[in-house]
PDB file of C-alpha atoms and ligand atoms in Angstrom:
ATOM      1  CA  MET A  11       3.846 -20.074  12.971  1.00 92.00           C
ATOM      2  CA  PRO A  12       1.830 -17.258  10.772  1.00 94.00           C
ATOM      3  CA  ASP A  13       0.734 -18.296   7.275  1.00 96.00           C
ATOM      4  CA  LEU A  14       3.171 -15.554   5.735  1.00 98.00           C
ATOM      5  CA  ALA A  15       6.214 -17.689   7.308  1.00 98.00           C
ATOM      6  CA  HIS A  16       5.064 -20.860   6.626  1.00 98.00           C
ATOM      7  CA  LEU A  17       4.321 -18.742   2.662  1.00 98.00           C
ATOM      8  CA  TYR A  18       7.792 -17.815   2.654  1.00 98.00           C
ATOM      9  CA  PHE A  19       9.790 -21.515   3.313  1.00 98.00           C
ATOM     10  CA  ARG A  20       7.021 -23.224   0.584  1.00 98.00           C
ATOM     11  CA  THR A  21       8.617 -20.322  -1.107  1.00 98.00           C
ATOM     12  CA  ALA A  22      12.796 -20.802  -0.520  1.00 98.00           C
ATOM     13  CA  ILE A  23      12.120 -24.564  -0.592  1.00 98.00           C
ATOM     14  CA  LEU A  24      11.025 -24.220  -4.525  1.00 98.00           C
ATOM     15  CA  PHE A  25      13.788 -21.537  -5.265  1.00 98.00           C
ATOM     16  CA  LEU A  26      16.120 -24.279  -3.601  1.00 98.00           C
ATOM     17  CA  ILE A  27      15.420 -26.877  -6.090  1.00 98.00           C
ATOM     18  CA  ALA A  28      15.070 -23.926  -8.986  1.00 98.00           C
ATOM     19  CA  GLY A  29      18.880 -23.039  -7.763  1.00 98.00           C
ATOM     20  CA  ILE A  30      20.285 -26.679  -6.923  1.00 98.00           C
ATOM     21  CA  CYS A  31      18.875 -27.700 -10.817  1.00 98.00           C
ATOM     22  CA  VAL A  32      21.053 -24.520 -12.481  1.00 98.00           C
ATOM     23  CA  GLY A  33      24.064 -26.007 -10.837  1.00 98.00           C
ATOM     24  CA  ILE A  34      23.472 -29.168 -11.715  1.00 98.00           C
ATOM     25  CA  TYR A  35      22.917 -28.192 -15.043  1.00 97.00           C
ATOM     26  CA  MET A  36      25.882 -26.628 -14.699  1.00 97.00           C
ATOM     27  CA  SER A  37      28.534 -29.330 -13.516  1.00 98.00           C
ATOM     28  CA  MET A  38      26.605 -31.590 -16.476  1.00 98.00           C
ATOM     29  CA  SER A  39      27.333 -29.732 -19.073  1.00 96.00           C
ATOM     30  CA  GLY A  40      30.733 -27.761 -18.284  1.00 95.00           C
ATOM     31  CA  ASN A  41      28.691 -24.465 -18.957  1.00 94.00           C
ATOM     32  CA  HIS A  42      30.016 -22.032 -16.154  1.00 97.00           C
ATOM     33  CA  ALA A  43      28.174 -18.694 -17.486  1.00 97.00           C
ATOM     34  CA  VAL A  44      24.894 -18.846 -15.911  1.00 98.00           C
ATOM     35  CA  THR A  45      26.826 -18.851 -12.541  1.00 98.00           C
ATOM     36  CA  GLY A  46      25.748 -15.463 -11.782  1.00 98.00           C
ATOM     37  CA  ALA A  47      22.087 -16.464 -11.643  1.00 98.00           C
ATOM     38  CA  HIS A  48      22.729 -19.733 -10.044  1.00 98.00           C
ATOM     39  CA  ALA A  49      24.202 -18.262  -6.988  1.00 98.00           C
ATOM     40  CA  HIS A  50      21.550 -15.587  -6.886  1.00 98.00           C
ATOM     41  CA  ILE A  51      18.631 -17.979  -7.104  1.00 98.00           C
ATOM     42  CA  ASN A  52      19.334 -19.555  -4.071  1.00 98.00           C
ATOM     43  CA  LEU A  53      21.080 -16.654  -2.222  1.00 98.00           C
ATOM     44  CA  LEU A  54      18.250 -13.866  -3.058  1.00 98.00           C
ATOM     45  CA  GLY A  55      15.840 -17.179  -3.890  1.00 98.00           C
ATOM     46  CA  TRP A  56      16.660 -19.705  -0.895  1.00 98.00           C
ATOM     47  CA  VAL A  57      18.316 -18.344   1.553  1.00 98.00           C
ATOM     48  CA  THR A  58      16.937 -14.266   2.156  1.00 98.00           C
ATOM     49  CA  SER A  59      13.678 -16.073   2.017  1.00 98.00           C
ATOM     50  CA  ALA A  60      14.122 -19.188   4.201  1.00 98.00           C
ATOM     51  CA  LEU A  61      15.397 -15.551   6.930  1.00 98.00           C
ATOM     52  CA  PHE A  62      12.738 -13.410   5.872  1.00 98.00           C
ATOM     53  CA  GLY A  63      10.187 -16.294   7.295  1.00 98.00           C
ATOM     54  CA  THR A  64      12.552 -16.760  10.610  1.00 98.00           C
ATOM     55  CA  TYR A  65      12.190 -13.789  11.449  1.00 98.00           C
ATOM     56  CA  LEU A  66       8.537 -13.747  11.041  1.00 98.00           C
ATOM     57  CA  ALA A  67       8.258 -17.016  12.559  1.00 98.00           C
ATOM     58  CA  LEU A  68       9.969 -15.529  15.543  1.00 97.00           C
ATOM     59  CA  ASN A  69       7.388 -12.045  15.554  1.00 96.00           C
ATOM     60  CA  PRO A  70       4.392 -12.925  15.015  1.00 96.00           C
ATOM     61  CA  ALA A  71       2.706  -9.328  15.337  1.00 95.00           C
ATOM     62  CA  LYS A  72       5.721  -8.108  12.279  1.00 96.00           C
ATOM     63  CA  ALA A  73       3.824 -10.881  10.086  1.00 96.00           C
ATOM     64  CA  SER A  74       0.108  -9.069  10.055  1.00 94.00           C
ATOM     65  CA  GLY A  75      -1.090  -6.111   8.324  1.00 93.00           C
ATOM     66  CA  LEU A  76      -1.329  -5.479   4.192  1.00 97.00           C
ATOM     67  CA  LEU A  77       2.259  -4.140   4.135  1.00 97.00           C
ATOM     68  CA  PRO A  78       4.553  -8.090   5.525  1.00 98.00           C
ATOM     69  CA  ARG A  79       2.307  -9.581   2.480  1.00 98.00           C
ATOM     70  CA  LEU A  80       2.666  -6.556  -0.192  1.00 98.00           C
ATOM     71  CA  GLN A  81       6.159  -7.114   0.712  1.00 98.00           C
ATOM     72  CA  TYR A  82       6.046 -10.423  -0.211  1.00 98.00           C
ATOM     73  CA  PHE A  83       4.747  -9.792  -3.360  1.00 98.00           C
ATOM     74  CA  VAL A  84       6.849  -7.542  -4.014  1.00 98.00           C
ATOM     75  CA  TYR A  85      10.051  -9.238  -3.397  1.00 98.00           C
ATOM     76  CA  VAL A  86       8.810 -12.339  -4.595  1.00 98.00           C
ATOM     77  CA  ILE A  87       7.889 -11.599  -7.707  1.00 98.00           C
ATOM     78  CA  GLY A  88      11.393  -8.940  -8.476  1.00 98.00           C
ATOM     79  CA  VAL A  89      13.184 -12.174  -7.192  1.00 98.00           C
ATOM     80  CA  ILE A  90      11.298 -14.794  -9.831  1.00 98.00           C
ATOM     81  CA  ALA A  91      11.769 -11.905 -12.615  1.00 98.00           C
ATOM     82  CA  MET A  92      15.394 -10.850 -11.836  1.00 98.00           C
ATOM     83  CA  GLY A  93      16.395 -15.080 -11.372  1.00 98.00           C
ATOM     84  CA  THR A  94      14.600 -14.933 -14.267  1.00 98.00           C
ATOM     85  CA  SER A  95      16.026 -12.857 -16.215  1.00 98.00           C
ATOM     86  CA  LEU A  96      19.532 -12.438 -15.873  1.00 98.00           C
ATOM     87  CA  TYR A  97      19.473 -16.836 -16.591  1.00 98.00           C
ATOM     88  CA  LEU A  98      18.048 -15.997 -19.683  1.00 98.00           C
ATOM     89  CA  MET A  99      20.696 -12.760 -20.174  1.00 98.00           C
ATOM     90  CA  LEU A 100      23.581 -14.646 -18.934  1.00 98.00           C
ATOM     91  CA  ASP A 101      23.103 -17.627 -21.244  1.00 96.00           C
ATOM     92  CA  GLY A 102      23.737 -14.445 -24.934  1.00 96.00           C
ATOM     93  CA  ASN A 103      20.299 -13.270 -25.166  1.00 97.00           C
ATOM     94  CA  THR A 104      21.934  -9.485 -24.038  1.00 96.00           C
ATOM     95  CA  ALA A 105      19.050  -7.653 -24.705  1.00 98.00           C
ATOM     96  CA  LEU A 106      17.501  -8.582 -21.724  1.00 98.00           C
ATOM     97  CA  VAL A 107      19.385  -6.455 -19.821  1.00 98.00           C
ATOM     98  CA  PRO A 108      17.005  -3.278 -19.483  1.00 98.00           C
ATOM     99  CA  VAL A 109      14.964  -6.231 -18.060  1.00 98.00           C
ATOM    100  CA  VAL A 110      17.374  -7.253 -15.306  1.00 98.00           C
ATOM    101  CA  ALA A 111      17.686  -3.790 -13.436  1.00 98.00           C
ATOM    102  CA  ALA A 112      14.473  -4.092 -13.706  1.00 98.00           C
ATOM    103  CA  ALA A 113      13.722  -6.879 -11.532  1.00 98.00           C
ATOM    104  CA  SER A 114      16.227  -5.829  -9.828  1.00 98.00           C
ATOM    105  CA  LEU A 115      15.332  -2.634  -8.513  1.00 98.00           C
ATOM    106  CA  VAL A 116      11.713  -4.068  -7.576  1.00 98.00           C
ATOM    107  CA  ALA A 117      13.692  -7.329  -5.809  1.00 98.00           C
ATOM    108  CA  PHE A 118      15.263  -4.208  -4.048  1.00 98.00           C
ATOM    109  CA  ALA A 119      11.799  -2.659  -3.335  1.00 98.00           C
ATOM    110  CA  GLY A 120      11.312  -5.893  -1.344  1.00 98.00           C
ATOM    111  CA  VAL A 121      14.250  -5.720   0.685  1.00 98.00           C
ATOM    112  CA  LEU A 122      13.531  -1.969   1.257  1.00 98.00           C
ATOM    113  CA  LEU A 123      10.218  -3.211   2.848  1.00 98.00           C
ATOM    114  CA  PHE A 124      11.448  -5.540   4.780  1.00 98.00           C
ATOM    115  CA  ALA A 125      13.540  -3.108   6.659  1.00 98.00           C
ATOM    116  CA  VAL A 126      10.796  -1.377   6.833  1.00 98.00           C
ATOM    117  CA  ILE A 127       8.927  -3.940   8.615  1.00 98.00           C
ATOM    118  CA  ILE A 128      12.344  -4.518  11.127  1.00 98.00           C
ATOM    119  CA  PHE A 129      12.092  -0.933  12.096  1.00 97.00           C
ATOM    120  CA  MET A 130       8.337  -0.747  12.870  1.00 94.00           C
ATOM    121  CA  PRO A 131       6.822  -1.074  16.086  1.00 89.00           C
ATOM    122  CA  ALA A 132       5.005  -4.628  16.197  1.00 79.00           C
ATOM    123  CA  ARG A 133       1.181  -4.553  16.184  1.00 67.00           C
ATOM    124  CA  THR A 134       0.002  -5.015  18.858  1.00 63.00           C
TER     125      THR A 134
HETATM  126  C1  HEM B 205      23.765 -29.749  -5.236  1.00 92.34           C
HETATM  127  C2  HEM B 205      23.718 -28.320  -5.692  1.00 92.34           C
HETATM  128  C3  HEM B 205      24.447 -26.807  -6.053  1.00 92.34           C
HETATM  129  C4  HEM B 205      25.762 -27.529  -6.411  1.00 92.34           C
HETATM  130  C5  HEM B 205      25.649 -28.942  -8.314  1.00 92.34           C
HETATM  131  C6  HEM B 205      26.155 -25.931  -7.837  1.00 92.34           C
HETATM  132  C7  HEM B 205      26.359 -25.455  -8.714  1.00 92.34           C
HETATM  133  C8  HEM B 205      28.118 -25.103  -8.844  1.00 92.34           C
HETATM  134  C9  HEM B 205      28.881 -24.918  -9.605  1.00 92.34           C
HETATM  135  C10 HEM B 205      29.195 -25.519 -10.890  1.00 92.34           C
HETATM  136  C11 HEM B 205      28.807 -23.267  -9.804  1.00 92.34           C
HETATM  137  C12 HEM B 205      30.295 -22.842 -10.961  1.00 92.34           C
HETATM  138  C13 HEM B 205      31.381 -22.785 -10.179  1.00 92.34           C
HETATM  139  C14 HEM B 205      32.494 -22.383 -11.257  1.00 92.34           C
HETATM  140  O1  HEM B 205      31.998 -21.711 -12.738  1.00 92.34           O
HETATM  141  O2  HEM B 205      33.606 -21.745 -10.703  1.00 92.34           O
HETATM  142  C15 HEM B 205      27.992 -22.708  -8.340  1.00 92.34           C
HETATM  143  C16 HEM B 205      28.271 -21.496  -8.173  1.00 92.34           C
HETATM  144  C17 HEM B 205      27.788 -21.774  -7.126  1.00 92.34           C
HETATM  145  N1  HEM B 205      27.192 -21.459  -6.330  1.00 92.34           N
HETATM  146 FE1  HEM B 205      26.471 -23.455  -6.022  1.00 92.34          FE
HETATM  147  N2  HEM B 205      25.721 -25.649  -6.243  1.00 92.34           N
HETATM  148  C18 HEM B 205      24.897 -25.590  -5.669  1.00 92.34           C
HETATM  149  C19 HEM B 205      24.129 -25.232  -4.846  1.00 92.34           C
HETATM  150  C20 HEM B 205      23.824 -23.939  -4.481  1.00 92.34           C
HETATM  151  C21 HEM B 205      23.817 -23.625  -2.917  1.00 92.34           C
HETATM  152  C22 HEM B 205      22.859 -24.315  -2.075  1.00 92.34           C
HETATM  153  C23 HEM B 205      24.496 -22.219  -3.032  1.00 92.34           C
HETATM  154  C24 HEM B 205      23.950 -21.163  -1.844  1.00 92.34           C
HETATM  155  C25 HEM B 205      23.328 -21.049  -0.968  1.00 92.34           C
HETATM  156  C26 HEM B 205      25.202 -21.874  -3.803  1.00 92.34           C
HETATM  157  C27 HEM B 205      26.133 -20.305  -4.272  1.00 92.34           C
HETATM  158  C28 HEM B 205      27.160 -20.745  -5.360  1.00 92.34           C
HETATM  159  C29 HEM B 205      27.817 -19.856  -5.668  1.00 92.34           C
HETATM  160  C30 HEM B 205      27.823 -18.087  -4.992  1.00 92.34           C
HETATM  161  C31 HEM B 205      28.102 -19.476  -6.718  1.00 92.34           C
HETATM  162  C32 HEM B 205      29.403 -18.497  -7.446  1.00 92.34           C
HETATM  163  C33 HEM B 205      30.513 -18.941  -6.722  1.00 92.34           C
HETATM  164  C34 HEM B 205      31.935 -18.057  -7.460  1.00 92.34           C
HETATM  165  O3  HEM B 205      31.698 -17.817  -8.543  1.00 92.34           O
HETATM  166  O4  HEM B 205      32.867 -17.773  -6.719  1.00 92.34           O
HETATM  167  N3  HEM B 205      25.040 -23.328  -5.128  1.00 92.34           N
HETATM  168  N4  HEM B 205      27.678 -23.977  -8.259  1.00 92.34           N
END
């Protein structure tokens, strides 16, 4: 398995741990205000990262070069920034709305870069 695919799985499991911690916090406290952050950390962080890692594991030629590494950093930084700022915003820090918006665009840029990786021809 390419190093980048392995890195994606390591990152994904950390997002799952964080997402479940938020879920357990909500369950124990009865405060479900941060449901949106929980859902996005789990779905963008755990599920999507694991899918990106799976694709790269199945297509090792797509995992080499600068673009896949750039995509990883853009996507992961975007999801960390979005998950954190969304949690704080839903917890009452409404001033963070522009930060959530900016972080969302960074995460989306990571998704668009992955689309380029999928559509580009594999390096031989
Ligand atoms: C031990 C693990 C988990 C716990 C304790 C937990 C707990 C919760 C809680 C308390 C809510 C709020 C429900 C509400 O307010 O109606 C919620 C919502 C949600 N969770 Fe989890 N969760 C867990 C794992 C996951 C995982 C692994 C995923 C996705 C891969 C996930 C996706 C979602 C989504 C999408 C929602 C929003 C549902 C909606 O608003 O209709 N959760 N979770």
